[in-house]
PDB file of C-alpha atoms in Angstrom:
ATOM      1  CA  UNK K   1    -109.310 -37.178  -5.791  1.00 67.00           C
ATOM      2  CA  UNK K   2    -105.445 -35.283  -6.283  1.00 70.00           C
ATOM      3  CA  UNK K   3    -105.505 -34.807 -10.229  1.00 91.00           C
ATOM      4  CA  UNK K   4    -101.464 -33.411 -10.196  1.00 95.00           C
ATOM      5  CA  UNK K   5     -99.643 -33.989  -7.039  1.00 96.00           C
ATOM      6  CA  UNK K   6     -95.809 -32.549  -6.182  1.00 96.00           C
ATOM      7  CA  UNK K   7     -93.715 -33.904  -3.627  1.00 96.00           C
ATOM      8  CA  UNK K   8     -92.074 -32.141  -1.461  1.00 97.00           C
ATOM      9  CA  UNK K   9     -94.397 -29.246  -0.922  1.00 96.00           C
ATOM     10  CA  UNK K  10     -91.285 -27.446   0.804  1.00 97.00           C
ATOM     11  CA  UNK K  11     -87.827 -28.027  -0.081  1.00 97.00           C
ATOM     12  CA  UNK K  12     -85.296 -26.223   2.320  1.00 97.00           C
ATOM     13  CA  UNK K  13     -81.433 -27.106   1.336  1.00 97.00           C
ATOM     14  CA  UNK K  14     -77.753 -25.772   1.411  1.00 97.00           C
ATOM     15  CA  UNK K  15     -76.069 -24.252  -1.817  1.00 97.00           C
ATOM     16  CA  UNK K  16     -74.370 -26.972  -3.874  1.00 97.00           C
ATOM     17  CA  UNK K  17     -76.568 -29.959  -3.031  1.00 97.00           C
ATOM     18  CA  UNK K  18     -78.911 -32.036  -5.449  1.00 97.00           C
ATOM     19  CA  UNK K  19     -82.675 -32.327  -5.141  1.00 97.00           C
ATOM     20  CA  UNK K  20     -85.230 -33.999  -6.700  1.00 97.00           C
ATOM     21  CA  UNK K  21     -89.073 -32.485  -7.082  1.00 98.00           C
ATOM     22  CA  UNK K  22     -91.534 -35.456  -8.129  1.00 97.00           C
ATOM     23  CA  UNK K  23     -94.588 -34.992 -10.165  1.00 97.00           C
ATOM     24  CA  UNK K  24     -97.627 -37.257 -11.117  1.00 97.00           C
ATOM     25  CA  UNK K  25    -100.810 -36.867 -12.564  1.00 96.00           C
ATOM     26  CA  UNK K  26    -103.823 -38.960 -12.703  1.00 95.00           C
ATOM     27  CA  UNK K  27    -106.085 -37.108 -15.207  1.00 92.00           C
ATOM     28  CA  UNK K  28    -104.546 -39.830 -18.361  1.00 91.00           C
ATOM     29  CA  UNK K  29    -103.050 -36.617 -20.033  1.00 91.00           C
ATOM     30  CA  UNK K  30    -100.126 -37.332 -22.683  1.00 88.00           C
ATOM     31  CA  UNK K  31     -98.243 -33.848 -21.938  1.00 89.00           C
ATOM     32  CA  UNK K  32     -96.261 -32.819 -18.300  1.00 92.00           C
ATOM     33  CA  UNK K  33     -94.694 -29.443 -17.820  1.00 93.00           C
ATOM     34  CA  UNK K  34     -92.327 -27.814 -15.023  1.00 95.00           C
ATOM     35  CA  UNK K  35     -93.046 -23.973 -14.636  1.00 95.00           C
ATOM     36  CA  UNK K  36     -90.539 -22.050 -12.054  1.00 96.00           C
ATOM     37  CA  UNK K  37     -92.591 -18.986 -10.250  1.00 97.00           C
ATOM     38  CA  UNK K  38     -89.662 -16.291  -9.011  1.00 94.00           C
ATOM     39  CA  UNK K  39     -90.553 -14.162  -5.858  1.00 92.00           C
ATOM     40  CA  UNK K  40     -92.107 -11.517  -7.994  1.00 92.00           C
ATOM     41  CA  UNK K  41     -94.158 -13.955  -9.313  1.00 93.00           C
ATOM     42  CA  UNK K  42     -93.561 -14.228 -12.673  1.00 94.00           C
ATOM     43  CA  UNK K  43     -94.330 -17.745 -14.099  1.00 95.00           C
ATOM     44  CA  UNK K  44     -92.176 -19.380 -16.888  1.00 92.00           C
ATOM     45  CA  UNK K  45     -92.195 -22.594 -18.720  1.00 91.00           C
ATOM     46  CA  UNK K  46     -89.148 -24.601 -18.384  1.00 92.00           C
ATOM     47  CA  UNK K  47     -89.603 -27.910 -19.362  1.00 90.00           C
ATOM     48  CA  UNK K  48     -92.467 -30.093 -21.269  1.00 89.00           C
ATOM     49  CA  UNK K  49     -92.769 -34.173 -22.305  1.00 88.00           C
ATOM     50  CA  UNK K  50     -95.179 -35.471 -24.350  1.00 85.00           C
ATOM     51  CA  UNK K  51     -95.431 -39.034 -23.826  1.00 82.00           C
ATOM     52  CA  UNK K  52     -92.200 -39.129 -22.123  1.00 81.00           C
ATOM     53  CA  UNK K  53     -90.582 -37.283 -24.831  1.00 84.00           C
ATOM     54  CA  UNK K  54     -88.716 -33.873 -24.014  1.00 86.00           C
ATOM     55  CA  UNK K  55     -90.499 -31.392 -26.377  1.00 82.00           C
ATOM     56  CA  UNK K  56     -89.899 -27.903 -25.090  1.00 80.00           C
ATOM     57  CA  UNK K  57     -86.681 -27.099 -23.112  1.00 80.00           C
ATOM     58  CA  UNK K  58     -86.652 -23.174 -22.580  1.00 81.00           C
ATOM     59  CA  UNK K  59     -83.078 -22.200 -21.989  1.00 74.00           C
ATOM     60  CA  UNK K  60     -82.682 -23.506 -18.611  1.00 85.00           C
ATOM     61  CA  UNK K  61     -79.450 -24.211 -17.011  1.00 89.00           C
ATOM     62  CA  UNK K  62     -78.537 -27.918 -17.500  1.00 90.00           C
ATOM     63  CA  UNK K  63     -78.091 -28.289 -13.786  1.00 95.00           C
ATOM     64  CA  UNK K  64     -81.934 -28.997 -13.938  1.00 94.00           C
ATOM     65  CA  UNK K  65     -82.797 -32.377 -15.695  1.00 93.00           C
ATOM     66  CA  UNK K  66     -86.273 -33.387 -16.025  1.00 92.00           C
ATOM     67  CA  UNK K  67     -86.954 -37.097 -16.420  1.00 92.00           C
ATOM     68  CA  UNK K  68     -90.044 -38.765 -17.363  1.00 92.00           C
ATOM     69  CA  UNK K  69     -90.588 -42.309 -16.428  1.00 91.00           C
ATOM     70  CA  UNK K  70     -93.673 -42.872 -17.763  1.00 91.00           C
ATOM     71  CA  UNK K  71     -96.743 -40.460 -19.211  1.00 90.00           C
ATOM     72  CA  UNK K  72     -98.029 -39.782 -15.793  1.00 94.00           C
ATOM     73  CA  UNK K  73     -94.613 -39.038 -13.786  1.00 95.00           C
ATOM     74  CA  UNK K  74     -92.315 -36.075 -14.780  1.00 95.00           C
ATOM     75  CA  UNK K  75     -89.603 -35.317 -12.029  1.00 96.00           C
ATOM     76  CA  UNK K  76     -86.882 -32.629 -11.627  1.00 96.00           C
ATOM     77  CA  UNK K  77     -83.716 -32.918 -10.724  1.00 96.00           C
ATOM     78  CA  UNK K  78     -81.585 -30.321  -9.467  1.00 96.00           C
ATOM     79  CA  UNK K  79     -77.913 -30.493  -9.339  1.00 96.00           C
ATOM     80  CA  UNK K  80     -75.666 -28.169  -7.804  1.00 97.00           C
ATOM     81  CA  UNK K  81     -78.380 -26.064  -6.356  1.00 96.00           C
ATOM     82  CA  UNK K  82     -77.689 -22.144  -5.990  1.00 96.00           C
ATOM     83  CA  UNK K  83     -79.576 -19.361  -4.537  1.00 96.00           C
ATOM     84  CA  UNK K  84     -81.219 -18.029  -7.478  1.00 94.00           C
ATOM     85  CA  UNK K  85     -82.984 -21.335  -7.891  1.00 96.00           C
ATOM     86  CA  UNK K  86     -85.065 -20.553  -4.923  1.00 97.00           C
ATOM     87  CA  UNK K  87     -88.430 -20.315  -6.047  1.00 97.00           C
ATOM     88  CA  UNK K  88     -91.937 -22.222  -6.364  1.00 97.00           C
ATOM     89  CA  UNK K  89     -92.092 -24.975  -8.606  1.00 97.00           C
ATOM     90  CA  UNK K  90     -94.858 -26.155 -10.502  1.00 97.00           C
ATOM     91  CA  UNK K  91     -95.520 -29.063 -12.506  1.00 96.00           C
ATOM     92  CA  UNK K  92     -98.830 -29.060 -14.901  1.00 94.00           C
ATOM     93  CA  UNK K  93    -100.256 -31.284 -17.045  1.00 93.00           C
ATOM     94  CA  UNK K  94    -102.885 -31.419 -20.163  1.00 89.00           C
ATOM     95  CA  UNK K  95    -104.331 -33.065 -23.128  1.00 84.00           C
ATOM     96  CA  UNK K  96    -102.032 -31.369 -26.227  1.00 70.00           C
ATOM     97  CA  UNK K  97    -105.164 -31.024 -28.310  1.00 55.00           C
ATOM     98  CA  UNK K  98    -107.135 -29.365 -25.349  1.00 59.00           C
ATOM     99  CA  UNK K  99    -104.662 -26.790 -24.568  1.00 70.00           C
ATOM    100  CA  UNK K 100    -105.921 -26.428 -20.940  1.00 82.00           C
ATOM    101  CA  UNK K 101    -103.231 -27.156 -17.985  1.00 88.00           C
ATOM    102  CA  UNK K 102    -104.207 -28.384 -14.866  1.00 92.00           C
ATOM    103  CA  UNK K 103    -101.264 -26.997 -12.140  1.00 94.00           C
ATOM    104  CA  UNK K 104     -99.895 -29.060  -9.240  1.00 95.00           C
ATOM    105  CA  UNK K 105     -99.739 -27.530  -5.459  1.00 95.00           C
ATOM    106  CA  UNK K 106     -96.233 -26.103  -6.384  1.00 96.00           C
ATOM    107  CA  UNK K 107     -92.911 -26.671  -4.490  1.00 97.00           C
ATOM    108  CA  UNK K 108     -91.640 -24.113  -2.565  1.00 97.00           C
ATOM    109  CA  UNK K 109     -87.705 -24.455  -2.963  1.00 97.00           C
ATOM    110  CA  UNK K 110     -85.714 -22.508  -0.608  1.00 97.00           C
ATOM    111  CA  UNK K 111     -81.765 -22.768  -1.062  1.00 97.00           C
ATOM    112  CA  UNK K 112     -79.722 -21.149   1.640  1.00 96.00           C
TER     113      UNK K 112
ATOM    114  CA  UNK M   1     -93.315 -12.932 -30.590  1.00 77.00           C
ATOM    115  CA  UNK M   2     -95.552 -14.235 -28.030  1.00 86.00           C
ATOM    116  CA  UNK M   3     -96.391 -11.580 -25.295  1.00 92.00           C
ATOM    117  CA  UNK M   4     -99.096 -10.939 -22.281  1.00 96.00           C
ATOM    118  CA  UNK M   5     -99.182  -7.582 -20.831  1.00 97.00           C
ATOM    119  CA  UNK M   6    -101.372  -7.056 -17.416  1.00 98.00           C
ATOM    120  CA  UNK M   7    -100.188  -3.174 -17.175  1.00 95.00           C
ATOM    121  CA  UNK M   8    -102.261  -3.327 -13.530  1.00 97.00           C
ATOM    122  CA  UNK M   9     -99.714  -4.542 -11.111  1.00 97.00           C
ATOM    123  CA  UNK M  10    -102.305  -3.897  -8.209  1.00 97.00           C
ATOM    124  CA  UNK M  11    -105.536  -3.134  -7.957  1.00 98.00           C
ATOM    125  CA  UNK M  12    -106.857  -2.419  -4.221  1.00 98.00           C
ATOM    126  CA  UNK M  13    -111.003  -2.305  -3.837  1.00 97.00           C
ATOM    127  CA  UNK M  14    -113.980  -2.202  -1.409  1.00 97.00           C
ATOM    128  CA  UNK M  15    -115.999  -5.218  -1.177  1.00 97.00           C
ATOM    129  CA  UNK M  16    -119.117  -5.045  -3.329  1.00 97.00           C
ATOM    130  CA  UNK M  17    -117.210  -2.987  -6.036  1.00 97.00           C
ATOM    131  CA  UNK M  18    -116.751  -4.030  -9.478  1.00 97.00           C
ATOM    132  CA  UNK M  19    -113.143  -4.489 -10.909  1.00 98.00           C
ATOM    133  CA  UNK M  20    -111.824  -5.214 -14.314  1.00 98.00           C
ATOM    134  CA  UNK M  21    -108.371  -6.725 -14.707  1.00 98.00           C
ATOM    135  CA  UNK M  22    -106.994  -5.936 -18.172  1.00 98.00           C
ATOM    136  CA  UNK M  23    -105.090  -8.089 -20.411  1.00 98.00           C
ATOM    137  CA  UNK M  24    -103.553  -7.832 -23.819  1.00 98.00           C
ATOM    138  CA  UNK M  25    -101.805  -9.756 -25.819  1.00 96.00           C
ATOM    139  CA  UNK M  26     -99.618 -10.475 -28.922  1.00 94.00           C
ATOM    140  CA  UNK M  27     -99.374 -12.980 -31.283  1.00 90.00           C
ATOM    141  CA  UNK M  28     -98.823 -13.876 -34.856  1.00 88.00           C
ATOM    142  CA  UNK M  29    -100.860 -17.039 -34.780  1.00 87.00           C
ATOM    143  CA  UNK M  30    -104.192 -16.923 -36.263  1.00 87.00           C
ATOM    144  CA  UNK M  31    -105.136 -20.012 -33.899  1.00 86.00           C
ATOM    145  CA  UNK M  32    -104.643 -19.482 -29.939  1.00 89.00           C
ATOM    146  CA  UNK M  33    -106.034 -19.610 -26.613  1.00 90.00           C
ATOM    147  CA  UNK M  34    -106.594 -17.534 -23.691  1.00 93.00           C
ATOM    148  CA  UNK M  35    -106.461 -18.378 -20.176  1.00 94.00           C
ATOM    149  CA  UNK M  36    -107.057 -16.757 -17.070  1.00 96.00           C
ATOM    150  CA  UNK M  37    -106.025 -17.977 -13.727  1.00 96.00           C
ATOM    151  CA  UNK M  38    -106.245 -17.185 -10.127  1.00 97.00           C
ATOM    152  CA  UNK M  39    -103.782 -17.929  -7.277  1.00 97.00           C
ATOM    153  CA  UNK M  40    -104.723 -17.047  -4.096  1.00 96.00           C
ATOM    154  CA  UNK M  41    -102.693 -16.708  -1.074  1.00 94.00           C
ATOM    155  CA  UNK M  42    -102.698 -20.441  -0.453  1.00 93.00           C
ATOM    156  CA  UNK M  43    -100.583 -20.462  -3.470  1.00 93.00           C
ATOM    157  CA  UNK M  44    -102.253 -22.918  -5.976  1.00 93.00           C
ATOM    158  CA  UNK M  45    -102.824 -22.137  -9.521  1.00 94.00           C
ATOM    159  CA  UNK M  46    -106.725 -22.291 -10.276  1.00 93.00           C
ATOM    160  CA  UNK M  47    -108.021 -22.377 -14.135  1.00 92.00           C
ATOM    161  CA  UNK M  48    -110.920 -20.001 -14.312  1.00 95.00           C
ATOM    162  CA  UNK M  49    -111.183 -19.773 -18.512  1.00 93.00           C
ATOM    163  CA  UNK M  50    -110.033 -21.051 -21.422  1.00 91.00           C
ATOM    164  CA  UNK M  51    -111.232 -18.605 -24.545  1.00 91.00           C
ATOM    165  CA  UNK M  52    -110.109 -20.010 -28.319  1.00 88.00           C
ATOM    166  CA  UNK M  53    -109.196 -17.060 -30.959  1.00 90.00           C
ATOM    167  CA  UNK M  54    -112.161 -18.162 -32.985  1.00 90.00           C
ATOM    168  CA  UNK M  55    -115.008 -17.354 -30.122  1.00 87.00           C
ATOM    169  CA  UNK M  56    -115.146 -14.022 -29.592  1.00 85.00           C
ATOM    170  CA  UNK M  57    -118.476 -14.591 -27.265  1.00 84.00           C
ATOM    171  CA  UNK M  58    -118.097 -12.829 -24.100  1.00 86.00           C
ATOM    172  CA  UNK M  59    -118.832 -15.190 -21.296  1.00 87.00           C
ATOM    173  CA  UNK M  60    -120.274 -14.793 -17.982  1.00 89.00           C
ATOM    174  CA  UNK M  61    -120.005 -17.351 -14.842  1.00 90.00           C
ATOM    175  CA  UNK M  62    -121.583 -16.037 -11.974  1.00 94.00           C
ATOM    176  CA  UNK M  63    -119.871 -13.053 -10.993  1.00 95.00           C
ATOM    177  CA  UNK M  64    -116.950 -13.656 -13.349  1.00 96.00           C
ATOM    178  CA  UNK M  65    -117.488 -12.242 -16.879  1.00 95.00           C
ATOM    179  CA  UNK M  66    -114.773 -11.941 -19.542  1.00 96.00           C
ATOM    180  CA  UNK M  67    -114.481 -10.109 -22.506  1.00 95.00           C
ATOM    181  CA  UNK M  68    -112.527 -11.314 -25.445  1.00 95.00           C
ATOM    182  CA  UNK M  69    -112.053  -8.792 -28.362  1.00 94.00           C
ATOM    183  CA  UNK M  70    -109.228  -9.756 -31.074  1.00 93.00           C
ATOM    184  CA  UNK M  71    -109.765  -5.952 -32.850  1.00 93.00           C
ATOM    185  CA  UNK M  72    -107.624  -4.805 -29.591  1.00 95.00           C
ATOM    186  CA  UNK M  73    -106.006  -7.852 -28.801  1.00 96.00           C
ATOM    187  CA  UNK M  74    -107.675  -7.953 -25.443  1.00 97.00           C
ATOM    188  CA  UNK M  75    -109.009 -10.239 -22.881  1.00 97.00           C
ATOM    189  CA  UNK M  76    -110.329  -8.510 -19.909  1.00 97.00           C
ATOM    190  CA  UNK M  77    -111.664  -9.958 -16.913  1.00 97.00           C
ATOM    191  CA  UNK M  78    -114.288  -8.441 -14.489  1.00 97.00           C
ATOM    192  CA  UNK M  79    -115.538  -9.377 -11.053  1.00 97.00           C
ATOM    193  CA  UNK M  80    -119.054  -8.242 -10.482  1.00 97.00           C
ATOM    194  CA  UNK M  81    -119.411  -7.471  -6.955  1.00 97.00           C
ATOM    195  CA  UNK M  82    -116.281  -8.322  -5.360  1.00 97.00           C
ATOM    196  CA  UNK M  83    -115.773 -10.162  -2.617  1.00 97.00           C
ATOM    197  CA  UNK M  84    -112.906 -10.567   0.156  1.00 97.00           C
ATOM    198  CA  UNK M  85    -112.355 -14.392  -1.133  1.00 96.00           C
ATOM    199  CA  UNK M  86    -111.394 -12.595  -4.319  1.00 97.00           C
ATOM    200  CA  UNK M  87    -108.473 -11.102  -2.853  1.00 98.00           C
ATOM    201  CA  UNK M  88    -105.730 -13.320  -5.078  1.00 98.00           C
ATOM    202  CA  UNK M  89    -103.479 -13.018  -8.084  1.00 98.00           C
ATOM    203  CA  UNK M  90    -104.839 -13.444 -11.428  1.00 98.00           C
ATOM    204  CA  UNK M  91    -102.783 -14.104 -14.201  1.00 98.00           C
ATOM    205  CA  UNK M  92    -103.518 -14.048 -18.021  1.00 97.00           C
ATOM    206  CA  UNK M  93    -102.171 -16.256 -20.294  1.00 95.00           C
ATOM    207  CA  UNK M  94    -101.686 -16.923 -24.215  1.00 93.00           C
ATOM    208  CA  UNK M  95    -101.024 -20.410 -25.676  1.00 87.00           C
ATOM    209  CA  UNK M  96    -101.229 -21.233 -29.641  1.00 74.00           C
ATOM    210  CA  UNK M  97    -100.437 -24.745 -30.974  1.00 67.00           C
ATOM    211  CA  UNK M  98     -97.634 -23.945 -33.502  1.00 61.00           C
ATOM    212  CA  UNK M  99     -94.394 -26.106 -33.809  1.00 59.00           C
ATOM    213  CA  UNK M 100     -96.755 -28.909 -32.753  1.00 60.00           C
ATOM    214  CA  UNK M 101     -96.740 -28.109 -28.969  1.00 66.00           C
ATOM    215  CA  UNK M 102     -98.589 -25.551 -26.485  1.00 71.00           C
ATOM    216  CA  UNK M 103     -96.603 -23.553 -24.249  1.00 80.00           C
ATOM    217  CA  UNK M 104     -98.480 -21.469 -21.966  1.00 87.00           C
ATOM    218  CA  UNK M 105     -96.692 -17.554 -21.587  1.00 91.00           C
ATOM    219  CA  UNK M 106     -97.821 -16.075 -18.815  1.00 94.00           C
ATOM    220  CA  UNK M 107     -98.330 -12.110 -18.139  1.00 96.00           C
ATOM    221  CA  UNK M 108     -97.200 -10.636 -14.963  1.00 97.00           C
ATOM    222  CA  UNK M 109    -100.038 -11.205 -13.015  1.00 97.00           C
ATOM    223  CA  UNK M 110    -102.439  -8.409 -10.991  1.00 98.00           C
ATOM    224  CA  UNK M 111    -102.441  -8.742  -7.464  1.00 98.00           C
ATOM    225  CA  UNK M 112    -106.096  -8.038  -6.556  1.00 98.00           C
ATOM    226  CA  UNK M 113    -107.111  -7.043  -2.834  1.00 98.00           C
ATOM    227  CA  UNK M 114    -110.758  -6.606  -1.808  1.00 97.00           C
ATOM    228  CA  UNK M 115    -111.109  -5.042   1.736  1.00 97.00           C
ATOM    229  CA  UNK M 116    -113.768  -5.414   3.913  1.00 95.00           C
TER     230      UNK M 116
END
């Protein structure tokens, strides 16, 4: 059973387009996250939602808009894609009190 | 400010060698958690261990062991008798629950290459 899933796994698109990445977790966790991993493998948190409420927004350009329709889903919409947005995006979830985060398989976004 | 430093960018060893990956952290919080994650070439992030700041006992899990020393703010990871399948990027991370939420701060990662 997949704990944290992301779709799509690969996304290739042109500059200026709008795209979305979906994330779902079946662990019953309260908190979900988006991380960006750049070409040098550096991992940085972008957003965190707890019970559908935004609790972390790490100075991410407002072209990035997370949306949590329910506790089990956290989607990431990106407007006007730029070359610098090319990266691997990871979704994760955790029970807030437990701190251990489980990661999805990642979505490799390539902007041409 | 919270920070995690993994000074070793890349390590290359021959199979069966022991290898230690260093991790040094900075935080002002008294309650925090330390983690290690593995990222194999396939790209997924695999959780290895979590340690809270009040538990300084070392831990051993098979060929893996972790040494947590608050006095030096270090949480080092040792692989004994390394194998080719251990080749991966290993991340150390720090999290605290200050402000009502937790946030994982990752180190830059150490790429381990184990050669046959």
